[in-house]
Coordinates of C-alpha atoms in Angstrom, one line a residue:
M70 CA -8.8 -19.2 2.6
R71 CA -6.1 -21.4 2.3
R72 CA -3.2 -20.1 4.0
I73 CA -0.3 -19.1 1.0
T74 CA 2.7 -20.8 1.3
R75 CA 5.1 -19.0 -0.9
I76 CA 6.0 -15.6 -1.8
A77 CA 4.9 -14.5 -5.2
T78 CA 7.5 -13.2 -7.8
V79 CA 5.5 -11.2 -10.1
G80 CA 6.6 -11.1 -13.6
I81 CA 4.3 -8.4 -15.2
A82 CA 3.5 -9.2 -18.4
S83 CA 1.7 -12.8 -18.3
A84 CA 2.9 -13.7 -15.1
A85 CA 1.5 -10.7 -13.4
L86 CA -1.9 -11.1 -14.7
A87 CA -1.8 -14.8 -14.0
L88 CA -1.3 -13.6 -10.6
S89 CA -4.2 -11.5 -10.7
A90 CA -6.5 -14.0 -11.8
T91 CA -5.6 -16.5 -8.8
A92 CA -5.4 -13.7 -6.1
C93 CA -8.6 -11.9 -6.9
G94 CA -10.4 -14.7 -8.1
G95 CA -11.6 -18.4 -6.9
K96 CA -9.7 -18.8 -3.2
K97 CA -11.9 -20.1 -0.6
S98 CA -11.8 -18.7 2.8
S99 CA -10.3 -21.6 4.9
D100 CA -7.5 -20.8 7.4
A101 CA -4.4 -23.0 7.2
A102 CA -2.7 -21.6 10.6
A103 CA -3.0 -23.4 13.9
S104 CA -5.6 -21.7 16.3
P105 CA -3.8 -20.5 19.7
S106 CA -5.9 -23.7 21.3
E107 CA -4.5 -26.2 19.0
S108 CA -0.6 -25.0 19.3
G109 CA -0.7 -23.3 22.9
K110 CA 0.8 -20.4 20.9
K111 CA -0.7 -17.4 20.0
S112 CA -2.1 -16.2 16.9
A113 CA -2.3 -13.0 14.6
A114 CA -4.2 -12.9 11.3
I115 CA -4.4 -10.2 8.2
A116 CA -7.0 -10.2 6.1
Y117 CA -5.9 -9.2 2.4
D118 CA -7.0 -6.5 0.1
I119 CA -7.6 -6.5 -3.9
G120 CA -5.0 -8.2 -5.5
G121 CA -3.8 -10.2 -2.2
R122 CA -0.3 -11.1 -1.7
G123 CA 2.2 -11.1 -4.1
D124 CA 0.9 -7.5 -5.4
Q125 CA 4.7 -6.2 -4.2
S126 CA 3.0 -2.9 -3.0
F127 CA 0.1 -2.6 -0.4
N128 CA -0.6 -6.3 0.3
D129 CA 2.8 -7.3 0.7
A130 CA 3.9 -4.5 2.7
A131 CA 1.2 -6.0 5.5
Y132 CA 2.5 -9.2 4.6
A133 CA 6.5 -8.2 5.9
G134 CA 5.0 -7.1 9.5
L135 CA 3.1 -10.3 10.0
K136 CA 5.9 -12.0 9.0
K137 CA 8.3 -9.9 11.2
A138 CA 6.2 -10.7 14.1
E139 CA 6.1 -14.6 13.3
T140 CA 9.9 -14.3 13.5
D141 CA 10.4 -11.8 16.6
L142 CA 7.6 -12.4 18.7
K143 CA 7.6 -16.3 17.8
I144 CA 3.9 -16.3 17.8
N145 CA 1.6 -18.2 14.9
T146 CA 0.1 -16.0 11.8
A147 CA -2.7 -16.5 9.7
E148 CA -3.9 -14.9 6.4
A149 CA -7.3 -14.9 4.3
E150 CA -7.4 -14.1 0.6
P151 CA -9.6 -11.5 -1.4
T152 CA -12.4 -13.6 -3.8
D153 CA -13.1 -12.3 -7.0
G154 CA -16.1 -9.6 -7.0
E155 CA -16.9 -10.0 -3.4
G156 CA -18.9 -8.3 -1.6
E157 CA -19.4 -7.4 2.4
A158 CA -20.7 -10.4 3.4
D159 CA -18.1 -12.6 2.3
K160 CA -15.7 -9.8 4.5
V161 CA -17.7 -10.5 7.5
Q162 CA -17.4 -13.9 7.1
R163 CA -14.0 -13.7 6.8
L164 CA -13.1 -11.6 9.7
T165 CA -15.5 -13.9 11.7
E166 CA -13.9 -17.1 10.9
L167 CA -10.5 -15.2 11.7
A168 CA -11.6 -14.6 15.2
R169 CA -13.3 -17.2 16.0
K170 CA -10.0 -19.4 15.4
G171 CA -8.6 -17.1 18.5
N172 CA -6.6 -15.0 16.1
N173 CA -5.7 -11.3 17.8
P174 CA -5.3 -8.7 16.2
V175 CA -7.0 -9.4 13.0
I176 CA -6.2 -6.7 10.9
G177 CA -8.3 -5.5 7.9
V178 CA -5.6 -4.3 5.0
G179 CA -7.7 -1.8 3.3
F180 CA -10.3 0.6 3.7
A181 CA -12.7 -1.7 1.8
Y182 CA -12.7 -3.7 5.4
A183 CA -14.3 -1.1 7.1
P184 CA -18.3 -2.4 7.2
A185 CA -17.3 -5.8 7.8
I186 CA -15.4 -4.6 10.8
K187 CA -17.7 -2.1 12.0
K188 CA -19.8 -5.3 11.9
V189 CA -17.4 -7.9 13.2
A190 CA -15.7 -5.9 16.3
P191 CA -18.3 -5.7 18.9
K192 CA -19.2 -9.2 18.4
F193 CA -15.5 -10.5 19.3
P194 CA -15.0 -7.1 22.2
N195 CA -11.8 -9.3 23.5
T196 CA -10.6 -9.5 20.2
T197 CA -8.2 -6.3 18.5
F198 CA -9.1 -5.4 14.8
G199 CA -6.8 -3.0 13.1
I200 CA -8.2 -1.7 10.0
I201 CA -5.3 0.2 7.5
D202 CA -6.1 3.1 5.6
D203 CA -9.5 3.9 7.1
T204 CA -11.1 6.1 10.2
S205 CA -14.5 6.3 9.3
V206 CA -15.2 2.8 11.4
T207 CA -14.5 3.2 15.3
G208 CA -15.2 1.4 18.6
P209 CA -13.0 0.7 21.8
N210 CA -11.7 -2.4 20.4
I211 CA -10.4 -1.0 16.8
A212 CA -7.4 0.2 15.6
N213 CA -7.3 2.7 13.1
L214 CA -3.5 2.4 10.8
V215 CA -3.2 5.6 8.9
F216 CA -0.9 7.2 6.8
N217 CA -0.1 10.9 5.2
E218 CA 0.3 9.5 2.0
E219 CA -0.6 12.8 0.6
Q220 CA 3.0 14.0 2.2
G221 CA 5.5 11.4 0.9
S222 CA 3.6 11.8 -2.7
Y223 CA 4.6 15.5 -2.6
L224 CA 7.8 14.4 -2.2
A225 CA 7.6 12.2 -5.0
G226 CA 6.2 15.2 -7.1
V227 CA 9.0 17.3 -6.2
A228 CA 11.4 14.5 -7.5
A229 CA 9.5 14.1 -10.7
A230 CA 9.7 17.7 -11.4
K231 CA 13.1 17.6 -11.2
V232 CA 14.8 15.0 -13.4
S233 CA 11.2 15.6 -15.9
K234 CA 13.1 16.2 -19.4
T235 CA 9.8 17.1 -21.2
G236 CA 8.0 19.4 -18.0
T237 CA 5.1 16.7 -18.1
V238 CA 4.8 13.6 -15.9
G239 CA 1.7 11.5 -15.3
F240 CA -0.2 10.0 -12.3
I241 CA -2.1 7.2 -12.4
G242 CA -4.8 6.4 -9.5
G243 CA -5.8 2.8 -9.2
V244 CA -9.3 3.5 -8.0
E245 CA -11.1 7.2 -7.8
V246 CA -11.9 7.1 -4.2
P247 CA -10.8 9.8 -1.6
L248 CA -7.7 7.8 -0.3
I249 CA -5.9 7.8 -3.8
K250 CA -6.9 11.1 -4.2
K251 CA -4.6 12.0 -1.5
F252 CA -1.7 10.7 -3.5
E253 CA -3.0 12.9 -6.5
A254 CA -3.1 15.8 -4.5
G255 CA 0.1 15.6 -3.0
F256 CA 2.3 14.6 -6.1
T257 CA 0.6 17.7 -8.1
Q258 CA 1.3 20.2 -5.5
G259 CA 4.8 18.8 -5.0
V260 CA 5.4 19.1 -9.1
K261 CA 3.7 22.5 -9.3
D262 CA 5.4 24.3 -6.7
T263 CA 8.8 23.0 -7.7
N264 CA 7.9 23.5 -11.7
P265 CA 5.1 26.0 -12.0
N266 CA 5.0 25.7 -15.3
A267 CA 5.2 21.5 -15.3
K268 CA 2.0 19.9 -16.8
V269 CA 0.3 16.9 -14.6
L270 CA -1.7 14.1 -16.4
S271 CA -3.7 12.1 -14.1
A272 CA -5.9 9.1 -15.0
Y273 CA -7.9 6.7 -13.0
L274 CA -8.1 2.9 -13.8
T275 CA -12.1 2.4 -13.0
Q276 CA -14.5 3.7 -10.9
P277 CA -15.9 2.4 -7.6
P278 CA -18.0 0.0 -7.2
N279 CA -15.4 -1.8 -9.6
F280 CA -12.2 -1.9 -8.2
D281 CA -10.0 -3.8 -11.0
G282 CA -8.0 -0.5 -10.7
F283 CA -6.1 -2.3 -8.1
A284 CA -5.7 -5.6 -9.5
K285 CA -4.9 -5.8 -13.1
P286 CA -1.5 -4.9 -14.5
D287 CA -2.7 -4.3 -18.0
L288 CA -4.8 -1.4 -17.0
G289 CA -1.6 -0.1 -15.5
K290 CA 0.2 -0.5 -18.5
A291 CA -2.1 0.9 -21.0
A292 CA -2.9 4.1 -19.0
A293 CA 0.9 4.4 -18.1
Q294 CA 1.8 4.0 -22.3
G295 CA -1.0 6.5 -23.1
Q296 CA 1.0 9.3 -20.7
L297 CA 4.2 8.3 -22.1
D298 CA 3.5 8.3 -25.9
A299 CA 0.4 10.7 -26.6
G300 CA 1.0 12.4 -23.5
G301 CA 4.8 12.9 -23.6
A302 CA 5.4 12.6 -20.0
D303 CA 8.8 11.4 -19.0
V304 CA 7.9 10.6 -15.8
V305 CA 4.7 8.1 -14.4
Y306 CA 4.0 7.5 -10.5
A307 CA 1.1 5.0 -9.8
A308 CA -1.1 4.6 -6.6
A309 CA -2.5 1.8 -8.2
G310 CA -1.3 -1.3 -6.1
L311 CA -0.6 -4.5 -8.5
A312 CA -1.9 -2.7 -11.4
G313 CA 0.9 -0.4 -10.9
S314 CA 3.4 -2.5 -12.1
G315 CA 1.9 -2.5 -15.2
A316 CA 2.9 1.1 -15.1
I317 CA 6.5 0.4 -14.2
E318 CA 6.8 -2.1 -17.0
A319 CA 5.9 0.2 -19.7
A320 CA 7.7 3.2 -18.5
S321 CA 10.7 0.7 -18.2
A322 CA 9.9 -0.3 -22.1
K323 CA 10.0 3.7 -23.0
G324 CA 13.2 4.6 -21.3
K325 CA 11.4 6.5 -18.8
W326 CA 11.0 6.7 -15.1
A327 CA 8.5 5.4 -13.0
I328 CA 8.3 6.0 -8.9
G329 CA 6.7 3.0 -7.2
V330 CA 4.4 3.0 -4.4
D331 CA 3.6 1.7 -0.6
S332 CA 6.4 -0.5 -0.7
D333 CA 9.7 -0.2 -2.1
Q334 CA 9.6 -1.8 -5.6
Y335 CA 13.1 -1.3 -6.4
N336 CA 13.6 -4.0 -3.9
Q337 CA 10.7 -6.1 -4.9
A338 CA 11.7 -9.8 -6.5
G339 CA 8.9 -9.3 -9.4
L340 CA 10.1 -6.0 -10.4
A341 CA 13.5 -7.1 -10.8
K342 CA 13.6 -7.0 -14.1
Y343 CA 12.3 -3.0 -14.3
K344 CA 14.0 -1.7 -11.1
D345 CA 17.1 0.2 -13.2
S346 CA 13.4 2.4 -14.4
I347 CA 12.3 2.6 -10.8
L348 CA 13.3 5.7 -9.6
T349 CA 12.4 6.1 -6.0
S350 CA 9.1 4.7 -4.6
V351 CA 6.1 6.6 -2.1
T352 CA 6.7 4.4 1.1
K353 CA 4.2 3.6 3.7
D354 CA 5.5 2.1 6.9
V355 CA 2.8 -0.6 6.6
E356 CA 4.9 -3.4 7.8
D357 CA 5.4 -1.2 10.9
S358 CA 2.2 -0.2 11.8
V359 CA 1.0 -4.3 11.5
F360 CA 4.1 -5.3 13.6
N361 CA 3.7 -2.7 16.2
L362 CA -0.4 -3.4 16.8
I363 CA 0.4 -7.0 17.0
K364 CA 3.0 -6.4 19.3
S365 CA 0.9 -4.0 21.7
V366 CA -1.3 -7.0 21.7
E367 CA 1.4 -9.3 23.3
D368 CA 2.1 -7.0 25.4
G369 CA -1.0 -7.0 26.9
K370 CA -1.9 -3.3 26.3
P371 CA -3.8 -3.3 22.7
T372 CA -3.4 0.0 21.2
T373 CA -6.7 1.7 19.7
G374 CA -8.2 4.5 18.1
E375 CA -6.3 6.1 15.3
I376 CA -2.9 5.6 14.8
R377 CA -1.3 7.7 12.3
Y378 CA 1.7 7.8 10.9
G379 CA 3.4 11.0 8.8
L380 CA 6.6 12.3 7.6
D381 CA 7.6 13.4 11.5
K382 CA 7.2 9.3 12.2
D383 CA 9.2 8.3 9.0
G384 CA 5.9 6.8 8.5
V385 CA 5.8 8.1 4.9
G386 CA 8.8 8.8 2.9
L387 CA 11.1 8.3 -0.3
A388 CA 12.9 5.3 -1.0
D389 CA 16.6 6.0 -1.8
S390 CA 17.5 2.2 -3.1
N391 CA 18.4 2.9 -6.9
P392 CA 21.8 4.2 -7.0
K393 CA 21.1 6.6 -9.8
Y394 CA 18.7 8.1 -7.5
K395 CA 21.8 8.8 -4.6
E396 CA 23.8 10.4 -7.6
M397 CA 21.1 13.2 -7.8
A398 CA 22.5 15.5 -5.6
D399 CA 20.0 18.2 -6.6
V400 CA 17.4 16.2 -6.3
I401 CA 18.3 14.5 -3.0
A402 CA 18.5 18.1 -2.0
A403 CA 15.3 19.3 -2.8
V404 CA 13.1 16.4 -1.7
E405 CA 14.8 16.9 1.9
K406 CA 14.0 20.5 1.7
A407 CA 10.4 20.0 1.3
K408 CA 10.6 16.9 4.0
A409 CA 12.1 19.6 6.8
D410 CA 9.3 22.2 5.6
I411 CA 6.3 20.0 5.7
I412 CA 7.3 18.7 9.0
A413 CA 7.9 22.3 10.3
K414 CA 4.3 23.0 8.7
K415 CA 6.4 25.5 6.4
I416 CA 4.5 23.7 3.7
N417 CA 0.5 22.5 3.8
V418 CA 0.3 19.5 1.6
K419 CA -3.2 19.0 0.2
T420 CA -5.4 16.1 0.5
A421 CA -7.9 16.9 -2.4
P422 CA -6.7 17.5 -5.9

């Protein structure tokens, strides 16, 4: 795959759909970064999940960590994009190519890389492989970078219940897999604990093995419109990668609240047109997880095994970039109390609906 030399600024609607078409289709596996042997510098690599760089969410958070490593650690970096409808063999080839070029670590962005890492990691015992959002594959040179998404989503549920005027809020999952069910479970529990009479509308965009629900904004937009119009929701939370940008657009068009995911989407350039409608975002510190793994390798002490990020380490949380959110003292107080109670184990957040 070619090294991308741009940071996409998605103009949601037509521009976002165009990005989806390029990020998820037609890109070939060619890594343009100089290998360590060619440059004399060490190099780290990431292989992107569905949607690719420019999704304003999950993949872009991983890219931020890679870029930070490039700047702070003075190393080379390499990136690899997914292809439309790819299978396990494509991921195996991608990771193998990155490892053969001397990149260390090589990080798979997303649970879909688990089978490929299981095959490739034993062949490169001196290379550290990272995988985000998966603990199913383990090994002496594998680092599992995982998060308590349900905890951050619980806080989003508290905020949604507090700001909702209709008493109905919506959850949109990209693909119905266990990881995204964690988002739904935490969000629903947070809503219900705050307002037992509230109604939570839940929808999933696609079912595996169709993963378009992480990549196509039109799907997220249509689902959100249904919840806002027919369902009467006035807050929509989408855990759907690039497809979630469509939900944000739909909420903005209706003058309703949207809650972002993974990155602080209020600050994403491609969503600037809609940012006033982004109440907050459930953040995952994917950036630091990527940077910290790269740094551990650079320090000669590669971190392996499960590395978990939760509320107690600010590995997940709620963004407060929107000035309107900062003015909501009662909402912030409720969120902070819930956060403290979760950390103190007074609240046990479910990981399945």
